[in-house]
XYZ file of C-alpha atoms in Angstrom:
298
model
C 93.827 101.017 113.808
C 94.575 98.569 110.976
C 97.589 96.076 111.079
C 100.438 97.407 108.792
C 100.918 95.194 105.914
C 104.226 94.832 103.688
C 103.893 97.529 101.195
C 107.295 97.599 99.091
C 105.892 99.367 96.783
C 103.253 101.035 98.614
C 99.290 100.302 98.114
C 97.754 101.349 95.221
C 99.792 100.330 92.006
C 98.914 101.343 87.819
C 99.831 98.830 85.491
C 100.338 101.602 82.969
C 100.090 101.438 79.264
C 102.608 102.562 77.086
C 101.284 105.546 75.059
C 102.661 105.661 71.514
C 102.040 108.477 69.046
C 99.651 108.285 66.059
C 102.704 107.010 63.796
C 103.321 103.912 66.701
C 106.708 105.528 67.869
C 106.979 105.225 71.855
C 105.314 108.556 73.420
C 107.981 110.248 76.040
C 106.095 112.722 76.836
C 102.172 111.494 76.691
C 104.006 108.982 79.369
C 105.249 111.592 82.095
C 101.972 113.299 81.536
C 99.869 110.291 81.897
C 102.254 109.310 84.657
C 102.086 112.754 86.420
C 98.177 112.160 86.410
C 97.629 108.923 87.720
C 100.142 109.582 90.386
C 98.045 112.888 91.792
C 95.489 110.594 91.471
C 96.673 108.380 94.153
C 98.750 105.786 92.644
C 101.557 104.872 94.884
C 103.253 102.911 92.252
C 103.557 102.766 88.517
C 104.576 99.178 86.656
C 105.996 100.254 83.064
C 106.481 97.662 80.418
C 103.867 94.812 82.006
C 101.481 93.150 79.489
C 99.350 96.083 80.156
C 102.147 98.381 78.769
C 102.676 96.396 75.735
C 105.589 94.697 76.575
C 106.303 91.794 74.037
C 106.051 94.664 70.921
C 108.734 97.221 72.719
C 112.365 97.184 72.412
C 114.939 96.904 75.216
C 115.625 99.994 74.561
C 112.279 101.558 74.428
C 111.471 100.114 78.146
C 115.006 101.454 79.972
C 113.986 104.672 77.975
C 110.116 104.795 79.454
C 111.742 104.118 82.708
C 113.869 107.235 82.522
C 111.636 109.617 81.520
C 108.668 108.015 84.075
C 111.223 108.806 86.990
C 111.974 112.030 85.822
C 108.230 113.020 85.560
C 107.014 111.495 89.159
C 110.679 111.662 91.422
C 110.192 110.280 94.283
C 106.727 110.573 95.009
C 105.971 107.073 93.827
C 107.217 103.939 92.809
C 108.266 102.473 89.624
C 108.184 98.616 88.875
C 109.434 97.659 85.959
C 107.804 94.652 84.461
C 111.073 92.223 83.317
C 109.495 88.925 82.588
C 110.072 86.859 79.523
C 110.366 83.076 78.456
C 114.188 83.774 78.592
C 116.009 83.790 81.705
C 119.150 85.702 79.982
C 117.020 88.169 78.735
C 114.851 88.285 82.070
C 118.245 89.076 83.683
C 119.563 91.698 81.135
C 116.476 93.397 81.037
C 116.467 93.674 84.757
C 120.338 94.981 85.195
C 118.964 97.951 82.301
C 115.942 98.693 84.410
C 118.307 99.131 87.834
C 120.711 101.113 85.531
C 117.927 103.530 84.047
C 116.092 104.245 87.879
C 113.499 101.488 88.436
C 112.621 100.869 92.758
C 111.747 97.717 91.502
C 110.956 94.546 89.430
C 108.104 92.258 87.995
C 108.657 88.989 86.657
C 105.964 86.845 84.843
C 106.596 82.766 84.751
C 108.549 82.128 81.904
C 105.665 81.329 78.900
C 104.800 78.763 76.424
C 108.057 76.486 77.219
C 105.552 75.098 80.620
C 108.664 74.479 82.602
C 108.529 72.106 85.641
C 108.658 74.160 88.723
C 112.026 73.535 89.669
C 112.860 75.019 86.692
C 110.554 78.128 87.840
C 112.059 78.634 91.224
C 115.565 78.007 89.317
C 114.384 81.249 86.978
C 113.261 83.038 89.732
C 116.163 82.618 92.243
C 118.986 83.303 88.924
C 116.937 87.110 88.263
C 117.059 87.482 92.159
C 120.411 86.489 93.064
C 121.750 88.579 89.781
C 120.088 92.574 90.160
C 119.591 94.484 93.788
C 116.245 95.545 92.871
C 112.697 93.910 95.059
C 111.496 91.532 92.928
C 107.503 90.850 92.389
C 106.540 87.376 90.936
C 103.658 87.823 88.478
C 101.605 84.478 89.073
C 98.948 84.416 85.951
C 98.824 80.915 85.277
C 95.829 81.801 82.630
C 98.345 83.230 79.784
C 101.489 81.595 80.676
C 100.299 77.807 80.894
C 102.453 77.530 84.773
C 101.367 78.117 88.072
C 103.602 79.405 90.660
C 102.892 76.707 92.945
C 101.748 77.621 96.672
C 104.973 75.853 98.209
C 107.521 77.261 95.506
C 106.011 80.427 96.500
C 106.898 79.517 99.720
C 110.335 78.814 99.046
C 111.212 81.500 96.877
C 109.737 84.077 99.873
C 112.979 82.771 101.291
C 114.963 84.735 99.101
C 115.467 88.339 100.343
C 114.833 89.893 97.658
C 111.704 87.969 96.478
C 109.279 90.144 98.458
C 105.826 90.598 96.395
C 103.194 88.556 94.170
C 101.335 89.924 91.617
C 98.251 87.240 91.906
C 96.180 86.669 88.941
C 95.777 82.241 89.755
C 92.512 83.026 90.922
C 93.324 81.060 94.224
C 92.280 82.483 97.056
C 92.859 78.979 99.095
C 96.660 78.999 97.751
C 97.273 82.668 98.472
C 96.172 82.265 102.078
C 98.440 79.515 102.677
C 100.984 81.576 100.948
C 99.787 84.743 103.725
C 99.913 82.443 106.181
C 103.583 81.145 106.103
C 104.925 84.110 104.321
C 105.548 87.971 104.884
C 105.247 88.132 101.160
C 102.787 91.190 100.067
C 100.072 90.134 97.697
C 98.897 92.613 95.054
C 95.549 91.596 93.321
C 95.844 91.622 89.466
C 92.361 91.265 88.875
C 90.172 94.286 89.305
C 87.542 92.645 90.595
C 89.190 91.164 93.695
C 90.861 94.326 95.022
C 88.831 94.077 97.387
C 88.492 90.669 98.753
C 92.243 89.971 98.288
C 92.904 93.409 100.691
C 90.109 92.165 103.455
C 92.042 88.605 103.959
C 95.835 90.446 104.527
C 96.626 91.502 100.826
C 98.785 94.905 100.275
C 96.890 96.275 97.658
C 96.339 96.203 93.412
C 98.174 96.407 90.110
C 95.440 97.760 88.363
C 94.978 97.838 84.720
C 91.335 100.273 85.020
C 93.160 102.457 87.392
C 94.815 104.217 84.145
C 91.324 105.812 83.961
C 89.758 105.567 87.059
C 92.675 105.872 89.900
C 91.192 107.256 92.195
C 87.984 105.026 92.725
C 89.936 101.543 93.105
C 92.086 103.717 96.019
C 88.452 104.890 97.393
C 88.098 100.972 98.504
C 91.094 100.336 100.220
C 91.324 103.490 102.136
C 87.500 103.049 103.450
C 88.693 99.684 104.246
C 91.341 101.128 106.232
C 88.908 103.526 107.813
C 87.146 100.467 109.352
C 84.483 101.470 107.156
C 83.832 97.715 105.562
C 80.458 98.172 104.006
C 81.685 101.792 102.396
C 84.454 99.613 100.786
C 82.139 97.436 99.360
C 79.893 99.508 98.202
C 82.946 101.515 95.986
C 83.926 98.289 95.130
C 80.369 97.172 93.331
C 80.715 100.911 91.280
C 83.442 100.004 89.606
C 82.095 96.474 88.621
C 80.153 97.480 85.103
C 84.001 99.390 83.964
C 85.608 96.366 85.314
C 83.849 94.219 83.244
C 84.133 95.936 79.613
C 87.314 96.766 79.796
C 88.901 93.464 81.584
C 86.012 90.763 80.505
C 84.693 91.532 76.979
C 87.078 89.771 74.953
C 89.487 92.472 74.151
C 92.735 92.584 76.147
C 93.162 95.566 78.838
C 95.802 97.567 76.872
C 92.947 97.673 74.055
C 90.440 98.844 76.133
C 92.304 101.249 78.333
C 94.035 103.088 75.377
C 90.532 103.362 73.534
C 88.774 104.687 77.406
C 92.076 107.040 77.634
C 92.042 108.499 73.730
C 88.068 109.085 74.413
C 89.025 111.131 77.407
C 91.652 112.857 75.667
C 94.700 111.305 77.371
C 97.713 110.238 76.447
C 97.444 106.623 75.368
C 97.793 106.362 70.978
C 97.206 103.228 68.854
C 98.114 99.386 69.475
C 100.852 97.741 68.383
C 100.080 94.444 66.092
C 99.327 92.164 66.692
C 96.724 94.269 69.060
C 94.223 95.645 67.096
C 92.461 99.018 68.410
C 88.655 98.548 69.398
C 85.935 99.492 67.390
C 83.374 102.381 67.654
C 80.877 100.116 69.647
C 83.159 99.029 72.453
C 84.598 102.776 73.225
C 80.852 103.760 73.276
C 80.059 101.249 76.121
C 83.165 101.862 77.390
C 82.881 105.548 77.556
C 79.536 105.424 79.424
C 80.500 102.822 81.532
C 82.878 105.312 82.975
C 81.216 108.075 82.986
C 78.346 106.141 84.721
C 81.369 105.861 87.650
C 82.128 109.192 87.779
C 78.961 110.426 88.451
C 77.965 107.832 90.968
């Protein structure tokens, strides 16, 4: 049997993109479809409106709208996490109170960005977007695009709060997240693709995945063979998704550009960029097509 772990938002999350049509007006319906899919593909959790989904070129109002319709496509047979974060605490806040209002089970919050505050000022941020909506709030830690870390001991502290219960860890620490484990009951969720894996085997919950929007069930294939007691089965599934992995989260072009051009390929739901994004070209959805099918047929 394997220890249960804090799952608030269960194991296997999609950061999903944000499909727009072909004219770049937010997609209602390409989302509960795309949503309906990656949940029977074994996503236990959907995050709307992270980076992933595009969130610094959507509205307020186009976010509390995706969350509507997203819960109205799935019910209750996942999660929804609604990505919040912004370099303004007020706005954090406001945006969190509309995600609440519109159904959300939960929140994400990036470290504010660009501005580098001290982190007192972080934990201040952090504890204000807390203390001020009901919802379980994730801290995003990606220290790579915001410029702050969430230090190891603020983590600490702010696990004090009750309703700071997750990380989303992108710090590339796997030193700091232990100490975090260790001292904690804070669930981890692994960011990075590559590390589902190794984050899960040293007491992590699970994954925000950006791939999963194509490939859902394979990143759930490792965890659940990990549960199985079946270690080297979990790394092996882990090592087949390495080559999509890597095109789509370590070529240069950000995830959302990637995914969408994998998902319009495959005929999904998923429509242009919005600038300053720019879609890929020809040559990367090639390699990005046969990387995946590669996948699917191993």
């Amino acid at each position: 049997m394997t220890t249960p772990r804090p799952a608030p938002f269960g194991r296997a999350l999609c950061a999903m993109i944000t499909p727009f049509t072909a004219e770049g007006a937010l997609d209602l319906d390409g989302a509960q479809r795309l949503a309906d899919r990656l949940v029977a593909g074994g996503c236990d959790g959907l995050v709307l409106s992270g980076t992933t989904g595009e969130s610094p070129t959507t509205s307020d109002t186009e976010k509390a709208g995706l969350v509507r319709v997203v819960r109205e496509a799935v019910g209750d047979r996942a999660h929804i996490v609604a990505g919040v974060g912004t370099a303004d605490t007020r706005h954090t806040v406001e945006l969190a109170l509309a995600a609440e209002k519109a159904g959300a089970d939960g929140l994400l919050a990036v470290t504010p960005y660009y501005s580098r505050p001290p982190q007192d000022a972080v934990e201040a941020h952090f504890r204000e977007l807390a203390d001020a909506c009901g919802l379980p709030l994730a801290l995003y830690d990606i220290p790579g695009r915001t410029g702050t870390r969430i230090e190891p001991e603020t983590m600490i502290r702010l696990a004090e709060h009750p309703r700071i219960v997750a990380v989303k860890d992108c710090a590339y620490d796997l030193l700091g997240t232990q100490k975090v484990l260790a001292r904690t009951g804070m669930a981890y969720y692994t960011g990075c693709d590559e590390y589902v894996l190794a984050l899960y085997a040293i007491g992590g919950t699970g994954y925000i995945s950006t791939v999963a929007n194509v490939t859902p069930r394979h990143f759930r294939a490792v965890i659940d063979a990990f549960d199985a007691g079946d270690t080297a089965e979990a790394a092996r599934r882990q090592r087949l998704t390495i080559p999509l992995t890597e095109l789509m989260m370590g070529s240069g072009l950000p995830g959302t550009v990637t995914a969408k051009a994998l998902l319009s390929r495959l005929g999904l739901p998923a429509g242009p960029v919005r600038a300053p994004l720019r879609p890929a070209g020809r040559e990367a959805s090639d390699g990005l097509l046969a990387a995946y099918e590669g996948l699917v047929a191993a």
